[in-house]
PDB file of C-alpha atoms in Angstrom:
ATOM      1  CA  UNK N   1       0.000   0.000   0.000  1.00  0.00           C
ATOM      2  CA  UNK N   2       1.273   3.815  -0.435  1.00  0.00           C
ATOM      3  CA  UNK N   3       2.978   4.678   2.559  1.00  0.00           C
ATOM      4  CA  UNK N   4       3.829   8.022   3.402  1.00  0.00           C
ATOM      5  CA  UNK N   5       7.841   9.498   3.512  1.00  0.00           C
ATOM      6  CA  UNK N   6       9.453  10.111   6.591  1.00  0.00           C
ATOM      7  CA  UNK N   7       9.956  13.991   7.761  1.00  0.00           C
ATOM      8  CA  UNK N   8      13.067  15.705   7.471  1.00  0.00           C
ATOM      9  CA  UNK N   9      15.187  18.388   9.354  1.00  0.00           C
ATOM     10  CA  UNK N  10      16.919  21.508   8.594  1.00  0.00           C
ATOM     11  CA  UNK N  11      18.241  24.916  10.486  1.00  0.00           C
ATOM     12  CA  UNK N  12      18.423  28.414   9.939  1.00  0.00           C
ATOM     13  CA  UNK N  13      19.788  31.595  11.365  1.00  0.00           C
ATOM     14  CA  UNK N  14      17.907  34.971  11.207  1.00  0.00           C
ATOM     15  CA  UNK N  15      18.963  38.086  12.691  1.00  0.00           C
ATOM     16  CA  UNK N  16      17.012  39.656  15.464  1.00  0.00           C
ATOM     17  CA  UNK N  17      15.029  42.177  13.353  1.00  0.00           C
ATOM     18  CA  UNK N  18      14.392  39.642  10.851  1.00  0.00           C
ATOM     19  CA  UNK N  19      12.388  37.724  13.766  1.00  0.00           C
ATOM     20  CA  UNK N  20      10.933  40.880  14.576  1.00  0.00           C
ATOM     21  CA  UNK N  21       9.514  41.724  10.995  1.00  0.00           C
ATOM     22  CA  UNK N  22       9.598  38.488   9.306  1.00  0.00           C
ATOM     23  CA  UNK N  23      11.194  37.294   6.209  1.00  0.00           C
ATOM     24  CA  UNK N  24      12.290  35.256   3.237  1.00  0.00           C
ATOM     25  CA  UNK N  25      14.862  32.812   3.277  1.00  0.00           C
ATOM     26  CA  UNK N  26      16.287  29.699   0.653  1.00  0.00           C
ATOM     27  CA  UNK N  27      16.288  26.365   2.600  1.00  0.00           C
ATOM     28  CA  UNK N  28      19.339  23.921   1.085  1.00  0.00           C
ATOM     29  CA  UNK N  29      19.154  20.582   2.475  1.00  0.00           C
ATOM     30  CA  UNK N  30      19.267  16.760   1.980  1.00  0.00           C
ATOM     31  CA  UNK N  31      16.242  14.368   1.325  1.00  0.00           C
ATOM     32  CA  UNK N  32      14.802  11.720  -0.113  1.00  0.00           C
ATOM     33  CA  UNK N  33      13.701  11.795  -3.592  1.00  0.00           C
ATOM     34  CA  UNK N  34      12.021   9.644  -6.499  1.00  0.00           C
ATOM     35  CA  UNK N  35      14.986   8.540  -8.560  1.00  0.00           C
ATOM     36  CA  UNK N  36      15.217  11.133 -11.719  1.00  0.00           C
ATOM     37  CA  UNK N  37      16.370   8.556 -13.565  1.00  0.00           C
ATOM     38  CA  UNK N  38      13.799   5.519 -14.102  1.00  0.00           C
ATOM     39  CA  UNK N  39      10.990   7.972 -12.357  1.00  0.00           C
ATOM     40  CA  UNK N  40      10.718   5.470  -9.274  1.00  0.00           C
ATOM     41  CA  UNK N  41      10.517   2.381 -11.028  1.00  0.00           C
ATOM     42  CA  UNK N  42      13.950   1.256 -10.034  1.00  0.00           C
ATOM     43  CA  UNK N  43      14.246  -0.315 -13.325  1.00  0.00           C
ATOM     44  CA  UNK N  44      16.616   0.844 -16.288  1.00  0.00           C
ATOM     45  CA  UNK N  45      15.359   2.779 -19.174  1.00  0.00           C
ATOM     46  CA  UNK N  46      13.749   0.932 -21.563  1.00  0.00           C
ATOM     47  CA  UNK N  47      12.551  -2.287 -19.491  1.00  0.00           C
ATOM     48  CA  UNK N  48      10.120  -1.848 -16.649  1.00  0.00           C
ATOM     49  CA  UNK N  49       9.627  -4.213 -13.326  1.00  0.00           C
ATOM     50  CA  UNK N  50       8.005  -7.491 -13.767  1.00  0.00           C
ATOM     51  CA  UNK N  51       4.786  -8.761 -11.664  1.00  0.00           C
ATOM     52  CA  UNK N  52       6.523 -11.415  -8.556  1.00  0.00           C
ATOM     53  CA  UNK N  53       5.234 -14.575  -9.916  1.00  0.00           C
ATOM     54  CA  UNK N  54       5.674 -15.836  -6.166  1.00  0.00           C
ATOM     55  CA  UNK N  55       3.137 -13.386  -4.750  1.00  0.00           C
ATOM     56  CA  UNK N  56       1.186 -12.524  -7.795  1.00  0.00           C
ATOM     57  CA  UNK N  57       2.358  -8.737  -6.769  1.00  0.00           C
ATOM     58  CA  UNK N  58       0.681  -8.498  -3.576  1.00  0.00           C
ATOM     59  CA  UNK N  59       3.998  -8.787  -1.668  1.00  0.00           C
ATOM     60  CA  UNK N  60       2.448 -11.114   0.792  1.00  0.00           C
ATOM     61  CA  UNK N  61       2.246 -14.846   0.207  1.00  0.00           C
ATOM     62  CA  UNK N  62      -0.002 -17.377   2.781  1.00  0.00           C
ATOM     63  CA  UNK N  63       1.568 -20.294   4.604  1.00  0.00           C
ATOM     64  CA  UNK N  64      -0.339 -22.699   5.496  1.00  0.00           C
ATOM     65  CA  UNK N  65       0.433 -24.813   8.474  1.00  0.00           C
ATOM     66  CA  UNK N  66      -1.576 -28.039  10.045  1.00  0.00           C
ATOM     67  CA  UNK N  67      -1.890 -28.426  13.899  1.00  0.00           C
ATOM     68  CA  UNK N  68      -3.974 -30.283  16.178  1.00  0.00           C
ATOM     69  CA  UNK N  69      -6.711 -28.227  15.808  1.00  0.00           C
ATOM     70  CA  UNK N  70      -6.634 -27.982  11.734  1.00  0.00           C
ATOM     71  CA  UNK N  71      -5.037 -25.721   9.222  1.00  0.00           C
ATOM     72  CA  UNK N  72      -3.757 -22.307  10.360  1.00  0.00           C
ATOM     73  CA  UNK N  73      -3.135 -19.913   7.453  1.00  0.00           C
ATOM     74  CA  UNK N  74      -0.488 -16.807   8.224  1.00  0.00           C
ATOM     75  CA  UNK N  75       0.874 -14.234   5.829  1.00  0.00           C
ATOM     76  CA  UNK N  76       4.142 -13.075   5.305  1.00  0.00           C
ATOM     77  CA  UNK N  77       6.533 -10.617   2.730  1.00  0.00           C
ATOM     78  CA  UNK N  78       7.233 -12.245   0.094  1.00  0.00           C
ATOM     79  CA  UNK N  79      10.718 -13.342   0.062  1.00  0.00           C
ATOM     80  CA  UNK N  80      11.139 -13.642  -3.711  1.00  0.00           C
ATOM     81  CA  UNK N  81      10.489  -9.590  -3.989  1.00  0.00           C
ATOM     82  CA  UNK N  82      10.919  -8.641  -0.205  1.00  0.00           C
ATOM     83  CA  UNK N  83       7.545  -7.373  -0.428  1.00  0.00           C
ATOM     84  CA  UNK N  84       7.310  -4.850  -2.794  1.00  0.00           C
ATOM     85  CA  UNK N  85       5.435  -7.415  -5.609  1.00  0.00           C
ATOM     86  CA  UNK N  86       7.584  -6.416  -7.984  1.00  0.00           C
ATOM     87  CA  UNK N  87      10.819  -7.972  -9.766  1.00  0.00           C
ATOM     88  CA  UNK N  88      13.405  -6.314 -11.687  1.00  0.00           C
ATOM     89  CA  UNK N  89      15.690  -7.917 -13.414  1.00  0.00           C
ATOM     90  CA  UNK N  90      17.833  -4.924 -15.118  1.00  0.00           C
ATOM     91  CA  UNK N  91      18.107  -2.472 -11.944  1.00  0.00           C
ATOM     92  CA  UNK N  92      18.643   1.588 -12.593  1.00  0.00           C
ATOM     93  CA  UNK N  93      22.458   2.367 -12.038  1.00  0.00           C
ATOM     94  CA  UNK N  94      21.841   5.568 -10.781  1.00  0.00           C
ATOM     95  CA  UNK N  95      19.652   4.514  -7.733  1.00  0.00           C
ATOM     96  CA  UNK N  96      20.440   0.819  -7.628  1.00  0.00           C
ATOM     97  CA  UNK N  97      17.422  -0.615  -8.383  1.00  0.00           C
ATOM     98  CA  UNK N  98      15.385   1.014  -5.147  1.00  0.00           C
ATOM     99  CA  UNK N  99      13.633   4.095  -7.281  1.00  0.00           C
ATOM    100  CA  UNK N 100      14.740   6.386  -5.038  1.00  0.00           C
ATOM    101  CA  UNK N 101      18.179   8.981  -4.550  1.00  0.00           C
ATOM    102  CA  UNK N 102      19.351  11.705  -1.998  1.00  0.00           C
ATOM    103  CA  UNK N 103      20.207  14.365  -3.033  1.00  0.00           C
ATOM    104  CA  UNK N 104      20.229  18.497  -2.180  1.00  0.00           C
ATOM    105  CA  UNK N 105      17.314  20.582  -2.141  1.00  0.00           C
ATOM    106  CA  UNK N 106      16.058  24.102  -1.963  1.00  0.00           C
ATOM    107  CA  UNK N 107      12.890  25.604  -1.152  1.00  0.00           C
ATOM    108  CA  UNK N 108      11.771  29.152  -0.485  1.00  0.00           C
ATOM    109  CA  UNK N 109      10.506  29.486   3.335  1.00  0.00           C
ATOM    110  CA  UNK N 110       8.520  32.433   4.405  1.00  0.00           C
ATOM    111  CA  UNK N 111       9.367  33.178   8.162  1.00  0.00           C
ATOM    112  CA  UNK N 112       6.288  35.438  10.091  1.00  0.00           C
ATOM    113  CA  UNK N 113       7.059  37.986  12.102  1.00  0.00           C
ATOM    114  CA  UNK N 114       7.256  37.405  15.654  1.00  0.00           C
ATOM    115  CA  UNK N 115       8.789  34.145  15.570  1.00  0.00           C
ATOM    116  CA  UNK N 116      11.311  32.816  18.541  1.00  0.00           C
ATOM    117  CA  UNK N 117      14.197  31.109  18.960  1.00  0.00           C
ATOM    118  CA  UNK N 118      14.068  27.870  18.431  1.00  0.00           C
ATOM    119  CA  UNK N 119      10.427  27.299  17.307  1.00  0.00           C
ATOM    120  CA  UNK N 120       9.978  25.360  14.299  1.00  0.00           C
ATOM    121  CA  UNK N 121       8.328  25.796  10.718  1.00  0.00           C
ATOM    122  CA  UNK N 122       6.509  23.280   9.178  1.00  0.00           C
ATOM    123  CA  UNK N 123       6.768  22.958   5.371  1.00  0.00           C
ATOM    124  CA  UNK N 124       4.204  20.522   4.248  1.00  0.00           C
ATOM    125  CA  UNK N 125       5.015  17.852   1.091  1.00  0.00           C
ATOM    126  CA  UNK N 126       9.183  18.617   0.989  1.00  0.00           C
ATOM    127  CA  UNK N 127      10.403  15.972   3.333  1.00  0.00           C
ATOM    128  CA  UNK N 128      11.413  12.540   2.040  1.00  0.00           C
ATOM    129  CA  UNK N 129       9.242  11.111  -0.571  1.00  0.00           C
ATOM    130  CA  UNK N 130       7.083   8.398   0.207  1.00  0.00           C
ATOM    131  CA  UNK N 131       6.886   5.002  -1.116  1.00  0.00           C
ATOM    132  CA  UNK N 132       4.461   2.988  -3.716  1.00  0.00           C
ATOM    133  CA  UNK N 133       2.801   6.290  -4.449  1.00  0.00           C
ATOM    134  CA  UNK N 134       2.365   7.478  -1.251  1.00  0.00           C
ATOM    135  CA  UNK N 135       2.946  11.280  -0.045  1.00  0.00           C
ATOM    136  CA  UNK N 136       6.240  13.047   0.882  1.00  0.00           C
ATOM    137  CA  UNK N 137       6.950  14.052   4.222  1.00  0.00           C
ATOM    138  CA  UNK N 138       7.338  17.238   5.688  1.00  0.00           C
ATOM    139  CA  UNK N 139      10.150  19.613   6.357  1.00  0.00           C
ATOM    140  CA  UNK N 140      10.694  21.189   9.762  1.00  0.00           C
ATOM    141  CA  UNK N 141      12.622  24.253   9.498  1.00  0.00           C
ATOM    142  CA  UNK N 142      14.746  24.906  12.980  1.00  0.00           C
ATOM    143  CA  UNK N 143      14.722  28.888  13.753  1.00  0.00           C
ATOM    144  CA  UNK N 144      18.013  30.148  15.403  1.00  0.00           C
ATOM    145  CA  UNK N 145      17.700  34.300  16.312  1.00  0.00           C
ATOM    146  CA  UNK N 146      20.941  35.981  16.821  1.00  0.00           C
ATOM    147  CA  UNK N 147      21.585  37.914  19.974  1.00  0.00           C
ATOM    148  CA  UNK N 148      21.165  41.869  19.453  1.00  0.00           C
ATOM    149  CA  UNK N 149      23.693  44.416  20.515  1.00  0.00           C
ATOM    150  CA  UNK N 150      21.417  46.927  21.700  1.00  0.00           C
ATOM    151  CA  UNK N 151      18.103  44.788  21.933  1.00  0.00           C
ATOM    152  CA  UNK N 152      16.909  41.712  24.611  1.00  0.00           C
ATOM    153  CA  UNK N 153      13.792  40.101  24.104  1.00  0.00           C
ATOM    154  CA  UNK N 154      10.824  39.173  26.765  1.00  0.00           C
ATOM    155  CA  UNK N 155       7.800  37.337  25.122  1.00  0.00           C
ATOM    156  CA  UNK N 156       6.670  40.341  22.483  1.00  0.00           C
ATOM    157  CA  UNK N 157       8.473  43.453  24.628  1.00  0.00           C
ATOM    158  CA  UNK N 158      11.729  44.635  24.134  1.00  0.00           C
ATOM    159  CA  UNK N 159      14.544  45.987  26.512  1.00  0.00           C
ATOM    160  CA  UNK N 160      17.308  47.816  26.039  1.00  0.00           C
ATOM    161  CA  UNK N 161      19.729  50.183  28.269  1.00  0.00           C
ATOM    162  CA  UNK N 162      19.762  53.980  27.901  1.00  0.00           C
ATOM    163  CA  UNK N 163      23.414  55.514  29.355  1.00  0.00           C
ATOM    164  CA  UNK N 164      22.678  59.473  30.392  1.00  0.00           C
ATOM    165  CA  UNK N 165      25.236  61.515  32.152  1.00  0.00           C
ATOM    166  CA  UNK N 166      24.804  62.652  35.645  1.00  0.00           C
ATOM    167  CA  UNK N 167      24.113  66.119  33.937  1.00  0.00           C
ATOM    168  CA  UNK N 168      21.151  64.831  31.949  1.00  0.00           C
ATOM    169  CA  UNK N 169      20.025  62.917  34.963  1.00  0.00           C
ATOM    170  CA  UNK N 170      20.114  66.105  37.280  1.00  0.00           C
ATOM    171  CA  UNK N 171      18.678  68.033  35.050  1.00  0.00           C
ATOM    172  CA  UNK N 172      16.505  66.358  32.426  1.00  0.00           C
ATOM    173  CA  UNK N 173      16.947  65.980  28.630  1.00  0.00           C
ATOM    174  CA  UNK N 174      15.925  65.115  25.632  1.00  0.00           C
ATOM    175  CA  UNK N 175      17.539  61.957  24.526  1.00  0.00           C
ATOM    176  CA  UNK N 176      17.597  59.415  21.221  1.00  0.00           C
ATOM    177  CA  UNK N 177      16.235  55.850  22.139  1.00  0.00           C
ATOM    178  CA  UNK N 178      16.938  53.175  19.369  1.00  0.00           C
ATOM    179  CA  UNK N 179      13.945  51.311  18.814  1.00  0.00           C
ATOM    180  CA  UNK N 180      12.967  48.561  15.800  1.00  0.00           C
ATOM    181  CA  UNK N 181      11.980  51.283  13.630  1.00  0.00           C
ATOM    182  CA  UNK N 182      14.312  53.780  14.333  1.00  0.00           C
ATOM    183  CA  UNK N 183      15.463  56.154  16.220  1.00  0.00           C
ATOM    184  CA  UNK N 184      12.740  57.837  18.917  1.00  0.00           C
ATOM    185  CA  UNK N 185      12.811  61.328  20.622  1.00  0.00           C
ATOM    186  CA  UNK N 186      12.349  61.058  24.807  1.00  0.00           C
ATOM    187  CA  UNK N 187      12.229  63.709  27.081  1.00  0.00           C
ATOM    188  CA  UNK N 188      14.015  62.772  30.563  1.00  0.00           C
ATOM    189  CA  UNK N 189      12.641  64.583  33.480  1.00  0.00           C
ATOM    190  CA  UNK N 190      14.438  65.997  35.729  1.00  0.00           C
ATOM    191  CA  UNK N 191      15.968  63.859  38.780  1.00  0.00           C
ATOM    192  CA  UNK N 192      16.023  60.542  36.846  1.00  0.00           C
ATOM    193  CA  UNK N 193      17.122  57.871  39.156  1.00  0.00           C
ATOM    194  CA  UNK N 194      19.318  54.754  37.530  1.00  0.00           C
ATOM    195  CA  UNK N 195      17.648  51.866  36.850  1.00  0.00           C
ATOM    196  CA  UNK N 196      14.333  53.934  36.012  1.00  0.00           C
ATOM    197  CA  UNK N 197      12.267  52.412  33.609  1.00  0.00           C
ATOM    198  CA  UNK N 198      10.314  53.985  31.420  1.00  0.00           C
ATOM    199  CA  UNK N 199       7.829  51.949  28.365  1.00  0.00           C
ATOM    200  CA  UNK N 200       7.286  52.907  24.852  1.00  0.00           C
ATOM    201  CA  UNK N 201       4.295  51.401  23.946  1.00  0.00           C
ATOM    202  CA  UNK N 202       3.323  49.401  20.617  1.00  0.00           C
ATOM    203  CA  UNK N 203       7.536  49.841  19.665  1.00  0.00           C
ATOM    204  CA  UNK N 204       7.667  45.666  20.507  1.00  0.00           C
ATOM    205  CA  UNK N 205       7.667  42.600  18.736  1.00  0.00           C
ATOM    206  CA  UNK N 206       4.917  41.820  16.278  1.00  0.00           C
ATOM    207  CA  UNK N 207       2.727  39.430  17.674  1.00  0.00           C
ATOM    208  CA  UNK N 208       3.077  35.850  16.098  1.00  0.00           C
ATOM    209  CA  UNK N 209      -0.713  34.833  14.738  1.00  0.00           C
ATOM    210  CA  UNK N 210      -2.198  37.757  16.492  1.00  0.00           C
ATOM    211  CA  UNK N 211      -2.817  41.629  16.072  1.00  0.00           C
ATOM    212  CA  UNK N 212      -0.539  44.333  17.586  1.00  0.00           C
ATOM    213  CA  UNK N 213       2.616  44.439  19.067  1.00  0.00           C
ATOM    214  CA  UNK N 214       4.614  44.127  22.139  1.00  0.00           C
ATOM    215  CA  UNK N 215       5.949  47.222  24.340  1.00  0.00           C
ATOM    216  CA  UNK N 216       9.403  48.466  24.272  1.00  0.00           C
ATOM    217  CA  UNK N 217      10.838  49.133  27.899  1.00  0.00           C
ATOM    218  CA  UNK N 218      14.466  51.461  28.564  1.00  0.00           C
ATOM    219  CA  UNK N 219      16.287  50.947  31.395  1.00  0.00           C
ATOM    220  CA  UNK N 220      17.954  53.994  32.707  1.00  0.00           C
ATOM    221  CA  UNK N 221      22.201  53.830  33.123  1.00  0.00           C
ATOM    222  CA  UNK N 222      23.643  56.769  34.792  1.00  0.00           C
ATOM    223  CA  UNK N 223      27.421  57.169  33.582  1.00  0.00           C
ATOM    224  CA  UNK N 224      29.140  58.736  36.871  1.00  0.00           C
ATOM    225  CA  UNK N 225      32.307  60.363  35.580  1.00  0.00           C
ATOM    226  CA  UNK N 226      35.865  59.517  36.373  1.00  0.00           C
ATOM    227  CA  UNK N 227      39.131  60.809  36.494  1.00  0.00           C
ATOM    228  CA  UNK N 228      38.034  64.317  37.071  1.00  0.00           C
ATOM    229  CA  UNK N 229      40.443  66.978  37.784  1.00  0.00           C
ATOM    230  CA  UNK N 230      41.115  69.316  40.508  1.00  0.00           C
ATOM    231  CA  UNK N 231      38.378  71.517  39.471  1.00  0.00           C
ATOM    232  CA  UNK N 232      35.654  69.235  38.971  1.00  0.00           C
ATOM    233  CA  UNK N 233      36.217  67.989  41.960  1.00  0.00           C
ATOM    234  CA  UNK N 234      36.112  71.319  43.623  1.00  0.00           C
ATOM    235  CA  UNK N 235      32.705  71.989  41.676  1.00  0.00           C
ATOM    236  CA  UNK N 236      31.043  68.771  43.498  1.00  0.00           C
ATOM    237  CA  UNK N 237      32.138  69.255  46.720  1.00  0.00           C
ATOM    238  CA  UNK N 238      30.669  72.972  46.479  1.00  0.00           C
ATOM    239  CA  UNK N 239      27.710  71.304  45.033  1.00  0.00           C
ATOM    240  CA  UNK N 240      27.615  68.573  47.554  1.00  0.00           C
ATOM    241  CA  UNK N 241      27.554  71.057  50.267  1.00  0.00           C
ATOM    242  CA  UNK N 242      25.098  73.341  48.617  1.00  0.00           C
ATOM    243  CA  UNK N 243      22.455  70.363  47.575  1.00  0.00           C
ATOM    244  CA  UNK N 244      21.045  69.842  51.381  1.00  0.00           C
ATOM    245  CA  UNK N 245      19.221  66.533  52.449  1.00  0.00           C
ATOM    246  CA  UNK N 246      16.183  67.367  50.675  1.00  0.00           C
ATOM    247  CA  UNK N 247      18.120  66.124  47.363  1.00  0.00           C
ATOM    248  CA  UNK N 248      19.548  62.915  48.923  1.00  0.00           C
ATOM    249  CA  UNK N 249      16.094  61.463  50.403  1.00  0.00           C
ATOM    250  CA  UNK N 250      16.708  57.641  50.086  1.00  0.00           C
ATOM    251  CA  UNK N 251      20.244  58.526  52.009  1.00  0.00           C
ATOM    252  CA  UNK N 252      18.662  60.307  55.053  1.00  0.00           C
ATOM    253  CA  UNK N 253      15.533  57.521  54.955  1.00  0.00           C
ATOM    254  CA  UNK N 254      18.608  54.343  55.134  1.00  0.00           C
ATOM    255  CA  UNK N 255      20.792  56.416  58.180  1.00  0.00           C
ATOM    256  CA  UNK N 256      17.395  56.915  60.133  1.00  0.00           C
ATOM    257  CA  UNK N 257      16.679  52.997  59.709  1.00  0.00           C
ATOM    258  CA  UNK N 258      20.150  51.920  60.381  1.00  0.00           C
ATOM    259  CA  UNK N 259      20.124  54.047  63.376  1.00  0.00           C
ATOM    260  CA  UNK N 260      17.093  52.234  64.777  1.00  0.00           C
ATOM    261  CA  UNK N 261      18.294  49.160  63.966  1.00  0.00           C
ATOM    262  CA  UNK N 262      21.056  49.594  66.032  1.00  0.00           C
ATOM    263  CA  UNK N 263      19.502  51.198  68.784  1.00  0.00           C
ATOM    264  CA  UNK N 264      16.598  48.013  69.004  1.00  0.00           C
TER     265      UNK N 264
END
């Protein structure tokens, strides 16, 4: 009977925004195929597989066996034709006589947007072909995503860090966030704290089989400066003294619990 071809592998590698947006890529890999040769037949050209006299081309033959209580009839494959109910006497060079060859492949895969590491595609018909007729199997396409420089992903949202000077931190700015599609304007308010967070919504990752898109959240880094010289460090220390507690609440806050803490 036609029996269906086993399923077949392959990988690829996208980059991150190609997850994000989707693409097109060409799929080279190794399979199964009917011999191009005798077209499956496994039989030179110009002679063609005989009917197995042995199993009249069923590929089964009956034994028959007596026992106590009577005949018992079982089937078996046909040795003659090892169950394929066909006999050839000249055999195909190319594929040896079997009707079918390995050999490479392409095919044109259309990757949605959305899609996450390691999930696999499914592409129906192009695995191995099958046998007496039967259907091919499939092709399962392994997804690899590249890590991003700037980008991380969570389920559809999308992080990234934003580095600020202390200046822009003190005082506020307006800043340029990288995002998926391009470069955003933000306006940082004044007294921005590290490790802020702030969300830019809908700038995520397309939703795979659905409608809209994930969120895009930015960490805040503040870059504290280094290897100032005598005069910037003059200028904070005059600042320092100038700023009052006010400025530093979280400081005053720990000092007052630490102090209790000690005192219990």
């Amino acid at each position: 009977m036609p029996q269906r071809g086993s399923d077949v592998e392959a990988s690829v590698t996208i980059t991150f925004e190609e997850a994000a947006k989707g693409c097109k890529k060409t799929i080279t890999y190794n399979s199964v195929s009917t011999c191009d040769a005798c077209h499956g037949t496994g039989a030179a050209e110009g002679s063609q597989p005989k009917t197995c006299s042995a199993c009249g081309g069923s590929g089964r033959v009956t034994i028959n066996q007596r026992s106590p209580f009577g005949v018992i009839q079982t089937q078996r494959s046909c040795d003659a034709c090892h169950g394929t109910g066909k006999l050839i006497d000249n055999p195909c060079r190319k594929c040896s006589g079997s009707g079918r060859q390995r050999k490479s492949r392409t095919v044109d895969v259309t990757i949605p947007a959305g899609i996450k590491d390691q999930q696999i595609l499914n592409v129906s018909g192009h695995g191995n072909a099958g046998y007496n007729g039967g259907p091919a199997g499939d092709l399962h396409v392994f997804v690899n995503v590249r890590t991003h420089s700037l980008f991380e992903r969570r389920g559809d949202d999308v992080w990234c860090d934003l580095p600020i000077t202390l200046t822009q931190a003190v005082l506020g700015a307006e800043v340029i966030v990288p995002t998926l599609d391009g470069k955003v304007k933000y306006s940082i308010h004044e007294g921005t704290q590290p490790n802020d967070v702030f969300k830019l919504k809908g700038r995520g990752i397309p939703r795979l089989g659905g409608r809209g898109r994930g969120d895009q959240y930015v960490r805040i880094v503040v870059e504290i400066p280094k290897s100032l010289n005598t005069r910037q460090k003059e200028l904070i220390r005059e600042f320092e003294r100038t700023a009052g507690e006010k400025n530093y609440a979280k400081n005053k806050s720990f000092f007052e619990k630490l102090k209790n803490f000690f005192n219990d």
